[in-house]
Tab-separated table of C-alpha atoms in Angstrom:
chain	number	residue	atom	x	y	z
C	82	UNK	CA	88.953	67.354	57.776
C	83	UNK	CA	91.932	68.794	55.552
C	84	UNK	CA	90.157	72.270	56.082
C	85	UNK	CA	90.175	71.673	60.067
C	86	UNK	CA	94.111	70.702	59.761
C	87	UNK	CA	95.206	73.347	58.274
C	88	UNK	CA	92.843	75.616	60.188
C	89	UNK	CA	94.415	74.400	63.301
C	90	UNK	CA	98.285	74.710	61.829
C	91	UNK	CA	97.508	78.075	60.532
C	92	UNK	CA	96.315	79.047	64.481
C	93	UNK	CA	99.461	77.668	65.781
C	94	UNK	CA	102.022	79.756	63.721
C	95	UNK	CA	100.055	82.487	64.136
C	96	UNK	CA	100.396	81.951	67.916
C	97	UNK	CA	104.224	80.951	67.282
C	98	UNK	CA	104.327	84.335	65.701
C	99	UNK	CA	102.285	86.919	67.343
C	100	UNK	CA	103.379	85.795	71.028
C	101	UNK	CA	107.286	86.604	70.997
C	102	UNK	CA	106.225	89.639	68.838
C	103	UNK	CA	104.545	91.373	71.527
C	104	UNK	CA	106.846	90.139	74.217
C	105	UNK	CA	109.164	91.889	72.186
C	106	UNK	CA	107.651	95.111	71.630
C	107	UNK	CA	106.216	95.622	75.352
C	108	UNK	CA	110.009	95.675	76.409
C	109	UNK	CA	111.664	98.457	73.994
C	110	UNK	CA	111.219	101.688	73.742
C	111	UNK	CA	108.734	103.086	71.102
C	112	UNK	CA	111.262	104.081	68.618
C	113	UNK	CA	113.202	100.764	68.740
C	114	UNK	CA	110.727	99.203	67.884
C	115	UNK	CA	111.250	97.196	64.151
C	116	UNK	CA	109.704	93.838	65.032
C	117	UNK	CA	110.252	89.997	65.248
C	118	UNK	CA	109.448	87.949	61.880
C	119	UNK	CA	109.767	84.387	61.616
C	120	UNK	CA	112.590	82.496	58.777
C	121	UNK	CA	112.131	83.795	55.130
C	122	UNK	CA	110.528	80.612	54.365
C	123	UNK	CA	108.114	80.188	56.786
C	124	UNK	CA	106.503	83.911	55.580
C	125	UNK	CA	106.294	82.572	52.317
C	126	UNK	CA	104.461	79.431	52.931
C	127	UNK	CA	102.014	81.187	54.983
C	128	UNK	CA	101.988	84.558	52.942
C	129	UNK	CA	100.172	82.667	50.020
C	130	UNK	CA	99.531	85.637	46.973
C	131	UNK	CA	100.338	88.488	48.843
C	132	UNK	CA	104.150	87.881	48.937
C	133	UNK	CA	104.596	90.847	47.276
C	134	UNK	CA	102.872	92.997	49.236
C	135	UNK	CA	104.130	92.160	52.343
C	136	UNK	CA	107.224	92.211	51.654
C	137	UNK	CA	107.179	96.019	50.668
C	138	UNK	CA	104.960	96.474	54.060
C	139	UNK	CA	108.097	95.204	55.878
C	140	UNK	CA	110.866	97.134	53.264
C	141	UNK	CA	108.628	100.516	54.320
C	142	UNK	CA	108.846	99.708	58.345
C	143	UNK	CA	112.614	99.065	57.477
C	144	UNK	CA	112.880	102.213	55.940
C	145	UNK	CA	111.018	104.131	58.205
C	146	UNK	CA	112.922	102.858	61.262
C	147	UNK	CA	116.025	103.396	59.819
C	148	UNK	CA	115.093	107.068	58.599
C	149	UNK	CA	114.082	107.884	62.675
C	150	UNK	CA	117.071	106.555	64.160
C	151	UNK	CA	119.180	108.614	61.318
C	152	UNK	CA	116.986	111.783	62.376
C	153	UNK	CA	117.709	111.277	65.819
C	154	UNK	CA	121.567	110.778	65.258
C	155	UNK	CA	121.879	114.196	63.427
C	156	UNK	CA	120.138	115.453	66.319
C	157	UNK	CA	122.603	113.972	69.031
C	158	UNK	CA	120.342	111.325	70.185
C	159	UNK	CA	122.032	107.965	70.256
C	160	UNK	CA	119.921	105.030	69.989
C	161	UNK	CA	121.683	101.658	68.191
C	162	UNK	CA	119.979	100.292	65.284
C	163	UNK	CA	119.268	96.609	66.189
C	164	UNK	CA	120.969	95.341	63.328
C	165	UNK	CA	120.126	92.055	63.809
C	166	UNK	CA	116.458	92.287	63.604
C	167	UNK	CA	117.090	94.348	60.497
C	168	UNK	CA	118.883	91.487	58.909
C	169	UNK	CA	116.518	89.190	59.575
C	170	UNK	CA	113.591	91.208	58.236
C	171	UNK	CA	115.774	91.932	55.141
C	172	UNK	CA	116.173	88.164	54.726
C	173	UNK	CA	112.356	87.786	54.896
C	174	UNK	CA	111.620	90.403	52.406
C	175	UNK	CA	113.693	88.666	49.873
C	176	UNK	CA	112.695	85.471	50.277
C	177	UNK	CA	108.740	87.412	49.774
C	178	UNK	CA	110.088	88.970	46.997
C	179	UNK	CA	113.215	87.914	45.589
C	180	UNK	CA	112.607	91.381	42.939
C	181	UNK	CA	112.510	93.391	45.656
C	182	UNK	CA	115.494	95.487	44.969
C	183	UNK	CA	115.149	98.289	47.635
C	184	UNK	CA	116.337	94.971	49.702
C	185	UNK	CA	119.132	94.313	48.711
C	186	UNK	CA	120.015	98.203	48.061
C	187	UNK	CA	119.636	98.808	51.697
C	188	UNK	CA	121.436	95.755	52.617
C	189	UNK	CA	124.215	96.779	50.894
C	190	UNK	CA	124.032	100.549	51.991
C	191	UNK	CA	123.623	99.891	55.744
C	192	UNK	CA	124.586	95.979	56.923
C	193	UNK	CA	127.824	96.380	54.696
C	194	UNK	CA	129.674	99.611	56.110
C	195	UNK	CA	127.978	99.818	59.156
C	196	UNK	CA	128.328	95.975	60.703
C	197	UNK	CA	130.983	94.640	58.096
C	198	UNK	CA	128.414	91.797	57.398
C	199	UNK	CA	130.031	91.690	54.693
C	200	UNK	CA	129.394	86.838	53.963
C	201	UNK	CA	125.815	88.033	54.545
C	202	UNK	CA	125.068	90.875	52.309
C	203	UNK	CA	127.157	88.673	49.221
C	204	UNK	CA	124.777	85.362	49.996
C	205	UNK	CA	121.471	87.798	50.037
C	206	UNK	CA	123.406	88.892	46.479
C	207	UNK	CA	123.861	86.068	45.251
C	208	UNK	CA	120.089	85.140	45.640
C	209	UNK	CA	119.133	87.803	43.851
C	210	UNK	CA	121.316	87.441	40.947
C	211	UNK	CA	119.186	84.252	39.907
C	212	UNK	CA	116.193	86.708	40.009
C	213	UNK	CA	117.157	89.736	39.064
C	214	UNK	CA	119.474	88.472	35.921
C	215	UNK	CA	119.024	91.573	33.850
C	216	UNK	CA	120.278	93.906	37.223
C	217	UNK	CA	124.076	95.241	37.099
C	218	UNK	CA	123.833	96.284	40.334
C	219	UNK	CA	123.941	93.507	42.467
C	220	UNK	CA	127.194	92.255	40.523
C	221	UNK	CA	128.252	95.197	41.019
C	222	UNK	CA	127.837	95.689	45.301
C	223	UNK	CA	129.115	91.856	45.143
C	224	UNK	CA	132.622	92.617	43.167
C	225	UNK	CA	132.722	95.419	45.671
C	226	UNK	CA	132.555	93.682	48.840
C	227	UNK	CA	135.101	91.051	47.823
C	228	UNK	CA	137.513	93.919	46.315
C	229	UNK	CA	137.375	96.388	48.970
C	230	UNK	CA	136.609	94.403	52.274
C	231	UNK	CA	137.571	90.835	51.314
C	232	UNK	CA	140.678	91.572	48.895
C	233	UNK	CA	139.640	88.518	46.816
C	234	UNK	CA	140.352	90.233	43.578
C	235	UNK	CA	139.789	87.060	41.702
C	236	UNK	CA	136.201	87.014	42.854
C	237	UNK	CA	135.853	90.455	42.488
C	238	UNK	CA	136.651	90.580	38.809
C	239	UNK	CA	134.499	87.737	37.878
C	240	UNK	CA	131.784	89.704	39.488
C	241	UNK	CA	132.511	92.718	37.752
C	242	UNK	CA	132.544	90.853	34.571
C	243	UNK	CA	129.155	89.901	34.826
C	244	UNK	CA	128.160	93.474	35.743
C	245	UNK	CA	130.666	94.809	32.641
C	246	UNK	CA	128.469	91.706	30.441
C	247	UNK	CA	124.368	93.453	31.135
C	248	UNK	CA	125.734	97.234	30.622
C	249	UNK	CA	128.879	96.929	28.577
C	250	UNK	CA	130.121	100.205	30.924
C	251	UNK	CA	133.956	100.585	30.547
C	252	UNK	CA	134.116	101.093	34.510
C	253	UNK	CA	132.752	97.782	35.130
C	254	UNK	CA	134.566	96.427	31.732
C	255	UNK	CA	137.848	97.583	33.656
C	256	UNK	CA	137.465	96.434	37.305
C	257	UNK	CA	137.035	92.930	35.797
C	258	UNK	CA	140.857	93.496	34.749
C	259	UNK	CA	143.427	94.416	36.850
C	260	UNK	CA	142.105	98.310	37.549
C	261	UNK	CA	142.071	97.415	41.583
C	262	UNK	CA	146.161	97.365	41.813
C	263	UNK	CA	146.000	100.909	39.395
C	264	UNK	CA	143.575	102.918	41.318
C	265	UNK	CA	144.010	102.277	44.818
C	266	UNK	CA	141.254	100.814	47.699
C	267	UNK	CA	140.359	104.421	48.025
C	268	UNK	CA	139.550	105.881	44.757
C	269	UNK	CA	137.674	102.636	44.158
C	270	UNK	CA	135.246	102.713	47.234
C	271	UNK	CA	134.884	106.486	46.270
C	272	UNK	CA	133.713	105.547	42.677
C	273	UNK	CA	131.322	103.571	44.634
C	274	UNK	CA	129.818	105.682	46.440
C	275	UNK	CA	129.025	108.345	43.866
C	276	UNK	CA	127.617	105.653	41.954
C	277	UNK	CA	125.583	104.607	45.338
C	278	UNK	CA	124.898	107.869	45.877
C	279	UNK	CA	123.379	109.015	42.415
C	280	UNK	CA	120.660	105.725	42.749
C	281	UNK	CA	119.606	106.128	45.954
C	282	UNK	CA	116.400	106.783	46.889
C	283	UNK	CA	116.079	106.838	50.307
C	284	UNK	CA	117.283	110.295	51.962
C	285	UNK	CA	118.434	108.476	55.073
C	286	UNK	CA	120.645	105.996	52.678
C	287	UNK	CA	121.619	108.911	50.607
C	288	UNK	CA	122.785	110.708	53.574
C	289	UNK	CA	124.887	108.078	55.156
C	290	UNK	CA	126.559	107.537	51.744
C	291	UNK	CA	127.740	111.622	51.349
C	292	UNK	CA	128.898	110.941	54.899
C	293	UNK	CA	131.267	108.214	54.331
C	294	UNK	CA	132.210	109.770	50.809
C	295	UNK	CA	133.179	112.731	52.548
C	296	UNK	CA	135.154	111.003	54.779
C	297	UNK	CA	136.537	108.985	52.236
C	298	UNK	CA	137.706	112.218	50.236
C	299	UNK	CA	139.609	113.585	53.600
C	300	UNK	CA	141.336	109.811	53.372
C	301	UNK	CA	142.611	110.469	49.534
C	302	UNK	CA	143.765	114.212	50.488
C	303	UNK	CA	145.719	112.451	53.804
C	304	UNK	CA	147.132	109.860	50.623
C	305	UNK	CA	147.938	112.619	48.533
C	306	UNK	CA	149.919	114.573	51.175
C	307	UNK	CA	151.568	111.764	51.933
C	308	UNK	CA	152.996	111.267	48.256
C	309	UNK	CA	154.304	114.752	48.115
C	310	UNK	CA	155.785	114.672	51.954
C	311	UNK	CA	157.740	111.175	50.327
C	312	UNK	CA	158.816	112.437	46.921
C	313	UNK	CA	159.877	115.626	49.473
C	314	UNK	CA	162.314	114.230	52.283
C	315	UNK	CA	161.969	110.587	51.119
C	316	UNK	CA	161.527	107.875	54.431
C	317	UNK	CA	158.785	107.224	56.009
C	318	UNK	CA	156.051	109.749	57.625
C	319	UNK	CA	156.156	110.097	61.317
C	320	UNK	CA	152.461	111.232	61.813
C	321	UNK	CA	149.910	113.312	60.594
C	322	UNK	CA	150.875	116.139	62.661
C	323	UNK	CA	154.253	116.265	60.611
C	324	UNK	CA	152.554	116.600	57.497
C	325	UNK	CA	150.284	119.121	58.464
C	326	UNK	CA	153.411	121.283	60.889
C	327	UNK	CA	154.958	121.176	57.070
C	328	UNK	CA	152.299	122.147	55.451
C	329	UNK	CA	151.532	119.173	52.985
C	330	UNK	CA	148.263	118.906	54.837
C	331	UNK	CA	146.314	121.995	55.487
C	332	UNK	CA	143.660	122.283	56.701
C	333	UNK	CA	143.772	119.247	58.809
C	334	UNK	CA	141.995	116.485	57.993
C	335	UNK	CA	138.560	116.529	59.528
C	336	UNK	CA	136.810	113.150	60.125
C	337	UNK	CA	133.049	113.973	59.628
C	338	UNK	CA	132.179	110.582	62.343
C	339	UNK	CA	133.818	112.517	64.435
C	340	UNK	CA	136.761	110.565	65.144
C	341	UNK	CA	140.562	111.221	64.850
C	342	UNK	CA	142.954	110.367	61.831
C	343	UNK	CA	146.097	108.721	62.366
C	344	UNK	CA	148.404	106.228	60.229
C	345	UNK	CA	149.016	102.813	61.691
C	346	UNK	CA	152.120	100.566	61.904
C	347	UNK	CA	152.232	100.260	58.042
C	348	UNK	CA	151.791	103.869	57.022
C	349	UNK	CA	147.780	103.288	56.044
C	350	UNK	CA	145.311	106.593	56.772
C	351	UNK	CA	143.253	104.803	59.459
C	352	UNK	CA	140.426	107.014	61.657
C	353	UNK	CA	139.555	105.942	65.465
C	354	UNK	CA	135.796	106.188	64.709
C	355	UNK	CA	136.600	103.147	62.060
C	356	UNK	CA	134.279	105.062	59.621
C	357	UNK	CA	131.023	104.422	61.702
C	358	UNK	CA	128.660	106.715	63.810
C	359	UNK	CA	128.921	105.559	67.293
C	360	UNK	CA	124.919	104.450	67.004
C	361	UNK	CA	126.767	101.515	64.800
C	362	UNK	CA	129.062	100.322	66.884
């Protein structure tokens, strides 16, 4: 009888599953195509010992999904990412596999810069932390987010202090003090990203990083002619083109998403394409 039950329960989430998933699939296009999974938790009552190995089968389709609509982007071809259905599936794949670290690596690479999910990204973090205790790294993208995107420093540092605690790394040592306010937003995120860059193993990921580091670097040389063009003539900066007419900024500054730097009301080097190909918007 308790065989039939569960025989019968089993039947019905698989119907609960596989229906909207091909409802979903007969009406996108081929390469759109990532797929519908149910809550993290349902997959992992039903997923009994193979937790583990579905959860990379749905990291890889992540991966693989993401590499194509890259590909297609560097060949002109705009098709959004659905970033929701990537979240979701992300979600599941932890709650699989809460070791799963490509994960929360991609998370952090792709649902960070690109969508600004920033509350997301930190609570998929914080998961893993009680996992993955020995791992610097996810202290590490956590103190990130909250320095760079949030500006809650105080969170920040305590999450760099757990990162400085597993590795003992000065860097991490000194973001956990005061090294925000010394360094600057910029030279922080660009710190980052060479660290992102150097540990990623995805060429897709690793390509979308050297894009926004090289972005990032035509940011700092905009800061740095700004400094000189100050200590110069003193005042405030009109525009970019002044510094450039002058010649503090030369060549211009070229914004590799293919957008246009300006500076805002305050005087910060802000770029129209907000640091995002326009397949993220």
């Amino acid at each position: 009888m308790k065989g039939a039950t569960l025989l019968i329960a089993s039947l019905v989430v698989y119907g609960l599953l596989i229906v909207p998933f091909s409802e979903q699939m007969r009406t996108k296009p081929f390469v759109e195509k990532l797929g519908y999974i149910p809550q993290g938790e349902v997959l992992r009552m039903f997923s009994g010992d193979q937790k583990q190995s579905m959860a990379s089968g749905l990291m890889t389709r992540i991966l693989i999904y993401f590499g194509t609509l890259v590909e297609k982007s560097e060949s002109k071809i705009d098709v959004p990412p659905d970033y929701f259905a990537i979240y979701k599936m992300i979600d599941g794949v932890t709650k699989l596999d809460p070791y799963n670290m490509d994960a929360y690596y991609f998370a952090q690479a792709v649902l960070v810069w690109d969508v600004k999910r920033i509350k997301e990204v930190n609570a998929l973090l914080d998961y893993g932390m009680k996992y993955r205790d020995w791992d610097f790294y996810l202290p590490f993208f956590a103190g990130f987010n909250n320095a760079y995107f949030l500006k809650d420093y105080e969170k920040a540092a305590r999450y760099y202090k757990r990162a400085g605690d597993i590795t003992g790394d000065e860097l991490h040592v000194n973001l956990a003090g005061r090294y925000f306010y010394e360094t600057g937003q910029t030279d922080l995120a660009i710190a980052y990203l060479n660290t992102m860059i150097r540990s990623a193993k995805s060429d897709a990921i690793r390509k979308s990083f050297q894009t926004r580091l090289q972005a990032l670097k035509e940011v700092k040389r905009v800061e740095q002619a700004l400094v000189r063009y100050r200590t110069g003539h003193g005042g405030r900066v009109p525009s970019l083109a002044e510094l450039v007419d002058k010649g503090y900024l030369d060549p211009p500054p070229l914004d590799p998403y293919g957008g246009s730097f300006y500076l805002d009301e305050t005087g910060m080097v802000r770029t129209t394409s907000k640091f995002a190909r326009r397949t993220g918007d």
